[in-house]
XYZ file of C-alpha atoms in Angstrom:
531
model
C -150.132 30.871 -51.535
C -148.539 33.555 -49.445
C -149.561 36.509 -51.596
C -153.238 35.933 -50.767
C -152.690 36.569 -47.070
C -154.659 39.825 -47.178
C -157.853 37.923 -47.948
C -157.767 36.543 -44.397
C -158.567 39.980 -42.951
C -160.811 41.313 -45.678
C -163.222 39.079 -47.566
C -163.516 35.396 -48.429
C -161.420 34.588 -51.480
C -164.495 33.656 -53.512
C -165.894 37.173 -53.040
C -162.675 39.173 -53.396
C -163.815 40.584 -56.698
C -165.346 43.575 -58.386
C -166.644 45.886 -55.698
C -169.260 47.347 -58.008
C -171.406 44.219 -57.948
C -170.206 42.251 -54.957
C -171.161 43.128 -51.415
C -168.292 42.725 -48.974
C -167.739 43.326 -45.273
C -164.438 44.932 -44.348
C -162.799 44.702 -40.956
C -161.874 47.780 -38.911
C -158.212 47.173 -39.697
C -158.884 47.076 -43.427
C -160.937 50.268 -43.266
C -158.092 51.989 -41.463
C -155.711 50.783 -44.157
C -157.968 52.234 -46.826
C -157.976 55.620 -45.067
C -154.195 55.536 -44.828
C -154.015 54.661 -48.498
C -156.260 57.559 -49.478
C -153.716 59.989 -48.026
C -150.620 58.272 -49.341
C -148.614 57.824 -52.499
C -146.789 54.691 -53.547
C -143.505 53.791 -55.195
C -143.821 50.607 -57.270
C -140.974 48.132 -56.924
C -142.125 44.536 -57.448
C -142.179 42.635 -60.767
C -140.182 45.059 -62.885
C -138.663 48.029 -61.110
C -140.529 51.330 -61.176
C -142.795 50.119 -63.992
C -146.039 48.832 -62.449
C -148.398 49.118 -65.414
C -149.062 45.981 -67.447
C -148.918 46.229 -71.255
C -150.006 43.236 -73.314
C -151.107 42.122 -76.753
C -152.933 38.934 -77.619
C -155.694 37.153 -79.454
C -159.127 36.920 -77.844
C -160.368 34.303 -80.290
C -160.463 35.990 -83.713
C -159.836 39.451 -82.262
C -156.434 41.014 -81.681
C -156.400 43.409 -78.735
C -153.871 45.701 -77.060
C -154.373 45.962 -73.300
C -153.142 48.249 -70.526
C -153.797 47.304 -66.892
C -152.828 49.840 -64.246
C -152.909 47.862 -60.972
C -153.877 49.603 -57.746
C -150.920 50.857 -55.746
C -152.736 50.109 -52.499
C -154.903 47.132 -51.529
C -157.912 47.274 -51.565
C -157.792 49.510 -54.605
C -159.063 50.108 -58.120
C -157.371 48.772 -61.258
C -157.766 50.944 -64.359
C -158.050 49.060 -67.639
C -157.764 50.216 -71.244
C -158.279 48.134 -74.378
C -157.624 49.114 -77.965
C -158.951 46.636 -80.498
C -157.018 45.959 -83.688
C -159.735 43.831 -85.299
C -163.020 45.395 -86.485
C -166.477 44.033 -85.746
C -166.357 43.975 -81.939
C -169.686 44.679 -80.231
C -168.919 44.137 -76.540
C -166.036 43.475 -74.152
C -166.532 42.343 -70.567
C -163.878 42.105 -67.855
C -163.696 39.886 -64.790
C -161.038 40.099 -62.032
C -160.111 36.627 -60.787
C -157.277 35.298 -58.594
C -154.783 33.441 -60.757
C -154.699 30.328 -58.555
C -156.673 28.721 -55.736
C -160.342 27.942 -55.266
C -161.334 31.570 -55.922
C -160.028 31.230 -59.490
C -162.822 28.702 -60.108
C -165.571 31.046 -58.888
C -165.519 34.136 -61.116
C -167.982 36.925 -60.312
C -170.438 38.488 -62.717
C -168.386 40.259 -65.425
C -168.495 44.027 -65.934
C -169.027 45.545 -69.373
C -166.319 47.902 -70.566
C -167.275 51.467 -71.479
C -166.460 53.530 -74.563
C -165.824 57.024 -73.141
C -164.646 58.526 -76.428
C -166.036 58.661 -79.937
C -163.685 55.840 -80.803
C -165.226 52.466 -81.576
C -161.918 50.707 -80.919
C -161.201 52.095 -77.432
C -162.664 50.678 -74.200
C -162.111 51.405 -70.497
C -163.097 49.866 -67.166
C -162.362 50.248 -63.444
C -162.339 47.204 -61.160
C -161.839 46.822 -57.421
C -159.062 44.432 -56.382
C -159.794 43.461 -52.780
C -156.857 41.201 -51.891
C -153.149 41.018 -52.575
C -151.689 38.287 -54.758
C -151.491 37.005 -58.315
C -154.537 38.124 -60.270
C -155.825 37.892 -63.794
C -158.354 39.941 -65.717
C -160.427 37.860 -68.095
C -161.442 39.691 -71.263
C -164.462 38.219 -73.065
C -164.885 39.694 -76.553
C -167.890 39.203 -78.795
C -168.737 40.540 -82.224
C -169.443 39.734 -85.833
C -166.696 37.093 -85.966
C -167.885 35.211 -82.892
C -166.532 35.227 -79.364
C -163.108 34.935 -77.770
C -161.430 35.060 -74.372
C -158.012 36.292 -73.255
C -156.710 36.545 -69.668
C -153.945 38.938 -68.623
C -152.159 38.191 -65.320
C -150.787 40.884 -63.045
C -149.386 41.124 -59.508
C -151.340 43.132 -56.952
C -149.874 44.219 -53.635
C -149.653 47.313 -51.472
C -146.654 49.501 -52.196
C -144.604 51.871 -50.009
C -146.466 54.854 -48.545
C -145.321 58.427 -48.092
C -146.250 61.136 -45.635
C -149.190 63.397 -46.252
C -148.509 66.359 -48.535
C -147.479 69.460 -46.588
C -150.182 71.660 -48.103
C -152.925 69.156 -47.345
C -151.592 68.683 -43.811
C -151.614 72.429 -43.120
C -155.134 72.732 -44.516
C -156.485 69.856 -42.402
C -154.670 71.171 -39.303
C -156.295 74.580 -39.786
C -159.716 72.965 -40.122
C -159.064 70.897 -37.000
C -158.023 73.978 -35.015
C -161.155 75.777 -36.192
C -163.312 72.849 -35.038
C -161.619 72.750 -31.627
C -162.009 76.500 -31.080
C -165.596 76.370 -32.283
C -166.477 73.418 -30.025
C -164.898 75.090 -26.967
C -166.766 78.303 -27.722
C -170.088 76.500 -28.170
C -169.732 74.607 -24.885
C -168.699 77.809 -23.051
C -171.699 79.723 -24.410
C -174.041 76.890 -23.475
C -172.717 76.685 -19.908
C -172.821 80.474 -19.493
C -176.117 81.446 -21.064
C -178.399 78.409 -21.477
C -180.272 78.987 -18.161
C -179.992 82.772 -18.246
C -183.447 84.452 -18.213
C -184.180 86.912 -21.054
C -182.841 90.391 -20.453
C -180.464 89.371 -17.649
C -176.704 89.879 -17.940
C -174.191 87.151 -17.150
C -173.037 87.174 -13.561
C -169.693 86.078 -12.132
C -170.992 82.598 -11.298
C -172.083 82.057 -14.898
C -168.718 83.166 -16.177
C -166.902 80.783 -13.826
C -169.161 77.941 -14.947
C -168.352 78.754 -18.580
C -164.581 78.847 -17.926
C -164.712 75.443 -16.201
C -166.793 73.921 -19.006
C -164.483 75.359 -21.667
C -161.370 74.092 -19.853
C -162.806 70.590 -19.467
C -163.913 70.555 -23.116
C -160.496 71.717 -24.306
C -158.759 69.024 -22.205
C -161.114 66.317 -23.515
C -160.593 67.411 -27.126
C -156.805 67.547 -26.769
C -156.816 64.108 -25.132
C -158.972 62.792 -27.970
C -156.614 64.263 -30.553
C -153.569 62.728 -28.852
C -155.233 59.319 -28.514
C -156.523 59.496 -32.081
C -153.070 60.369 -33.357
C -151.624 57.421 -31.442
C -154.262 55.091 -32.899
C -153.669 56.470 -36.409
C -149.913 55.927 -36.161
C -150.488 52.390 -34.857
C -152.784 51.537 -37.759
C -150.382 53.156 -40.238
C -147.486 51.135 -38.802
C -149.601 47.990 -38.999
C -150.457 48.724 -42.622
C -146.785 49.441 -43.367
C -146.071 45.872 -42.284
C -148.247 44.727 -45.193
C -146.425 46.895 -47.728
C -144.439 44.857 -50.220
C -140.743 44.476 -49.464
C -138.730 43.101 -52.391
C -136.321 40.233 -52.003
C -132.722 41.275 -51.472
C -129.712 39.804 -53.229
C -126.066 39.463 -52.189
C -123.728 38.869 -55.125
C -120.153 37.595 -55.028
C -117.687 35.800 -57.285
C -116.011 32.639 -56.049
C -113.429 30.208 -57.304
C -113.622 29.454 -60.999
C -115.283 32.818 -61.726
C -118.592 31.486 -60.410
C -121.166 34.189 -59.725
C -123.031 33.389 -56.503
C -126.384 35.062 -55.836
C -127.867 34.653 -52.359
C -131.466 35.832 -51.976
C -132.727 37.164 -48.651
C -136.263 37.823 -47.504
C -136.385 41.145 -45.583
C -139.327 39.848 -43.586
C -142.353 40.918 -45.574
C -144.467 37.790 -45.096
C -143.510 34.572 -43.339
C -145.253 32.574 -46.068
C -142.944 33.797 -48.845
C -140.687 30.999 -50.072
C -137.266 31.006 -51.692
C -137.578 27.639 -53.410
C -140.931 27.709 -55.234
C -139.696 29.026 -58.567
C -141.250 27.945 -61.861
C -139.565 28.156 -65.288
C -140.148 31.226 -67.415
C -138.901 30.587 -70.956
C -137.270 27.390 -69.666
C -135.165 29.214 -67.063
C -135.777 29.748 -63.343
C -133.913 33.061 -63.377
C -133.212 35.681 -66.021
C -130.312 37.922 -65.020
C -129.436 41.215 -66.697
C -125.967 42.420 -65.750
C -125.343 46.039 -66.838
C -122.113 47.990 -66.324
C -122.985 51.136 -64.381
C -123.266 54.045 -64.868
C -121.971 53.892 -68.465
C -124.519 51.189 -69.472
C -122.070 50.253 -72.232
C -121.829 46.518 -71.406
C -124.825 44.232 -70.884
C -125.204 40.497 -70.319
C -128.413 38.451 -70.347
C -127.583 35.287 -68.369
C -129.438 32.432 -66.696
C -128.135 31.251 -63.289
C -129.302 27.914 -61.899
C -130.485 27.203 -58.328
C -128.010 25.307 -56.157
C -129.734 25.647 -52.771
C -132.743 27.315 -51.202
C -132.516 30.980 -52.122
C -129.180 30.589 -53.910
C -128.303 30.699 -57.617
C -124.933 30.245 -59.320
C -123.460 30.742 -62.760
C -119.997 30.402 -64.272
C -119.339 33.842 -65.714
C -118.303 34.474 -69.304
C -115.502 36.924 -70.051
C -116.536 40.216 -68.441
C -114.846 43.648 -68.610
C -113.962 45.191 -65.260
C -116.397 47.614 -63.676
C -119.350 48.123 -61.370
C -122.425 46.199 -62.484
C -126.105 46.620 -61.683
C -127.930 43.265 -61.460
C -131.610 42.708 -62.279
C -132.839 39.150 -61.647
C -136.325 38.035 -62.751
C -137.989 35.059 -61.034
C -141.567 33.736 -60.892
C -143.175 32.063 -57.857
C -145.367 28.966 -58.179
C -148.558 31.038 -57.893
C -147.494 33.120 -60.893
C -146.259 36.118 -58.896
C -143.138 37.584 -60.581
C -140.405 39.488 -58.788
C -137.419 41.496 -59.997
C -134.519 41.462 -57.544
C -131.884 44.195 -57.723
C -128.245 43.929 -56.676
C -124.789 45.331 -57.347
C -121.329 43.865 -57.790
C -117.869 45.228 -58.594
C -115.947 42.924 -60.927
C -112.320 42.823 -62.038
C -111.468 41.821 -65.576
C -112.716 38.227 -65.890
C -111.516 35.728 -68.475
C -114.325 33.225 -68.357
C -116.151 30.691 -70.466
C -117.559 31.371 -73.937
C -121.203 32.346 -74.164
C -123.462 29.343 -74.601
C -127.118 28.445 -74.931
C -129.414 31.422 -74.401
C -126.696 33.707 -73.013
C -126.279 37.066 -74.741
C -124.051 40.128 -74.462
C -123.526 43.503 -76.099
C -121.036 46.345 -76.065
C -122.040 49.892 -76.932
C -120.708 53.381 -76.475
C -121.109 54.819 -72.977
C -124.110 57.014 -72.364
C -124.009 60.424 -74.052
C -121.035 59.436 -76.239
C -121.651 59.401 -79.999
C -119.891 56.778 -82.060
C -120.757 55.392 -85.463
C -122.666 52.171 -85.207
C -123.810 52.813 -81.636
C -127.171 54.106 -80.358
C -126.408 57.627 -81.618
C -126.331 56.317 -85.229
C -129.708 57.647 -86.405
C -131.307 58.381 -89.734
C -134.661 60.168 -89.648
C -137.116 58.114 -87.637
C -134.768 55.096 -87.537
C -132.082 54.274 -85.019
C -129.515 51.684 -86.102
C -127.147 49.554 -84.081
C -124.315 47.887 -85.994
C -123.422 44.499 -84.591
C -119.867 43.079 -84.480
C -120.566 40.413 -87.135
C -121.793 42.910 -89.721
C -125.487 42.550 -88.963
C -127.586 45.603 -88.118
C -130.550 45.997 -85.778
C -132.965 48.812 -86.643
C -135.461 50.532 -84.374
C -138.407 52.111 -86.160
C -138.517 54.942 -83.674
C -141.795 56.821 -83.038
C -141.767 60.567 -83.692
C -142.207 61.308 -79.982
C -142.197 59.292 -76.780
C -144.301 60.358 -73.799
C -144.963 58.615 -70.461
C -147.930 56.356 -69.775
C -148.651 55.890 -73.476
C -148.806 52.414 -74.989
C -146.486 51.981 -77.966
C -145.550 48.915 -79.983
C -141.761 49.192 -80.281
C -140.680 47.639 -83.592
C -137.175 46.288 -84.245
C -135.762 44.661 -87.412
C -132.647 42.527 -87.864
C -130.783 42.918 -91.171
C -127.911 40.909 -92.578
C -124.558 42.349 -93.738
C -126.077 42.965 -97.164
C -128.989 44.911 -95.709
C -131.578 42.187 -96.356
C -133.561 40.094 -93.830
C -131.650 36.999 -92.684
C -132.985 33.710 -94.039
C -132.129 31.779 -90.878
C -134.161 33.635 -88.240
C -134.733 31.585 -85.082
C -136.829 31.907 -81.966
C -134.953 33.197 -78.924
C -136.248 31.271 -75.918
C -139.487 30.535 -77.753
C -140.107 34.102 -78.951
C -139.038 36.389 -81.750
C -137.142 38.503 -79.265
C -136.671 39.805 -75.735
C -136.078 43.388 -74.602
C -135.115 45.281 -71.453
C -136.071 48.933 -70.960
C -133.787 50.585 -68.384
C -133.880 54.193 -67.205
C -130.439 55.745 -66.996
C -130.889 56.718 -63.326
C -131.676 53.107 -62.415
C -135.238 53.756 -61.250
C -136.888 51.729 -64.051
C -136.188 48.229 -65.319
C -138.685 46.245 -67.394
C -138.077 42.906 -69.130
C -140.481 42.839 -72.100
C -141.699 40.111 -74.462
C -143.742 40.385 -77.678
C -146.772 39.477 -75.543
C -146.025 42.423 -73.264
C -144.706 42.996 -69.765
C -146.298 39.916 -68.186
C -144.200 36.932 -67.139
C -144.753 34.206 -69.709
C -145.190 31.545 -67.028
C -148.056 33.526 -65.486
C -149.501 34.213 -68.942
C -149.700 30.496 -69.661
C -151.298 29.820 -66.265
C -153.969 32.399 -67.066
C -154.558 30.974 -70.556
C -154.538 27.157 -70.277
C -156.364 26.974 -73.617
C -152.980 27.881 -75.177
C -151.471 24.692 -73.796
C -149.649 26.079 -70.759
C -149.958 24.725 -67.257
C -147.621 27.108 -65.482
C -144.474 25.692 -67.062
C -143.855 28.440 -69.559
C -145.360 26.481 -72.446
C -143.683 25.269 -75.615
C -143.041 26.754 -79.016
C -145.882 24.796 -80.610
C -148.439 25.633 -77.923
C -147.648 29.353 -78.072
C -147.248 29.827 -81.802
C -150.446 31.864 -82.144
C -149.331 34.478 -79.620
C -147.638 37.741 -80.640
C -143.955 37.314 -81.348
C -144.101 33.529 -81.143
C -144.283 30.796 -83.729
C -143.221 27.376 -84.856
C -139.615 26.843 -85.858
C -140.891 24.689 -88.766
C -141.769 27.730 -90.875
C -139.881 30.848 -91.913
C -139.813 33.489 -89.220
C -139.950 37.253 -89.744
C -136.931 39.445 -89.072
C -139.119 41.914 -87.149
C -140.355 41.915 -83.566
C -142.614 44.253 -81.624
C -142.794 44.941 -77.872
C -145.880 46.626 -76.336
C -144.798 48.985 -73.569
C -145.284 52.449 -72.114
C -142.558 54.425 -70.348
C -143.636 55.087 -66.742
C -141.914 58.480 -66.413
C -140.014 61.057 -68.492
C -136.256 60.866 -68.809
C -133.463 59.017 -70.609
C -133.749 55.272 -71.250
C -131.507 52.634 -72.796
C -133.159 49.693 -74.555
C -131.479 46.290 -74.970
C -133.020 43.981 -77.601
C -132.176 40.333 -78.287
C -132.987 38.534 -81.560
C -131.583 35.304 -82.943
C -130.456 34.006 -86.333
C -128.812 30.645 -86.815
C -126.950 29.913 -83.584
C -126.179 33.572 -82.884
C -128.011 35.735 -80.376
C -127.700 39.395 -81.349
C -128.179 42.223 -78.841
C -128.963 45.723 -80.071
C -128.633 48.810 -77.887
C -130.801 51.905 -78.384
C -131.391 55.198 -76.583
C -134.751 56.867 -75.969
C -135.555 60.380 -74.775
C -138.999 60.441 -73.181
C -140.639 63.862 -73.019
C -142.732 64.962 -70.054
C -145.658 65.946 -72.283
C -146.603 65.963 -75.977
C -145.252 68.905 -77.915
């Protein structure tokens, strides 16, 4: 379990829990890392790209809850948690941070009660220390007038990239340091010059020489201390940087028979990371989004298969020529998801027909308005007309702002404008979606349950029937966006998500009817602040 390596230098795994109620002993190295983290900023880039917050919906027994988990960007660090209840009658919610796998997952600490900071009976918050890197879960225990229920939300926790100290803060601290040095030199000089001087006597030449020597020695000692301290600080910072998450890298090429070959490389983050411990997520070991860049007018959702350690292959369908951005989702055996990014330039490819769970879509290039494409809007709705006459409709919110949880609702309509009678589950769910920022800094593969990998979700909630295999349709039918294929399915699907930053986004949504997988394409303009 390579992602729990930080526990070796911090606390035993059974005590790597909420810092508010658990006493821990941190090593000197860990303390130094914390100090580095306090003066740093991080750029998230693991499971999902540039979208670290976890958005989820689920049933905690009889209660439906919407959850936001904002993992710490440095380890150790504090996770911020928000819960909005959609079922009345809740009296209390407690939260417990627990490793997703291993012996520590069997030894949960004392849970913390969530607070209600606002005059809103349906809104709860909490803050929990996460002391080690790895796959974690937060267990939500809900109690109220309808009884009790439990729901666990998994999330990855690891230190992210650090940046240099802000210039303003650096100048301020440097000025304070200079003031301390000057003050210390002055104090030592005054003490050497005047401490033994009788009252009423003036300082003689010998006293002045003694003061100059003392001040010179003090200045040299302080400068030496500053230099040595700076060297130590840089050493600790470099050591901590070695712990910072480094995403897997991917080399893409096309071989004989139009076979896409994806070779994964470990840049040397941790020796324990493996390239052959994948587990299925929605019955596939890899989900690959292939988007023509920068137009974002062609998208494929494909599923390569492993052929060797760290290598996946797939016979390509027919693909228009162009430069493509690749986003590959995989899940490790401990439930830790990763999104791997790559690029490839492709000629016009005449390949195989789409089959199975494969999907594709063609839309107008960004910022080009054409009827039936993402610019086709009517009021609060945005419509995407599909090639077979079907239409996908986005019930667009009045305004989109960053860091705000929204349930994005999409409907599929038949050629006659009515809901199709043959709706089917797409890989066990009512739909899948990908939210992609037009500058490439954000990619998030979303399900009706939220941003969590379904394989990890099932590991965290074995009561739903999952054992880390992604579950089945019958075992997951009570979860949002999932159900049994034996009964009629709705033509609507919702995705809980919050945009991480302002800007332009393109949203790709897959839904299925009969044997056809439809992909709608929509555009979103996210404001920097509410108007």
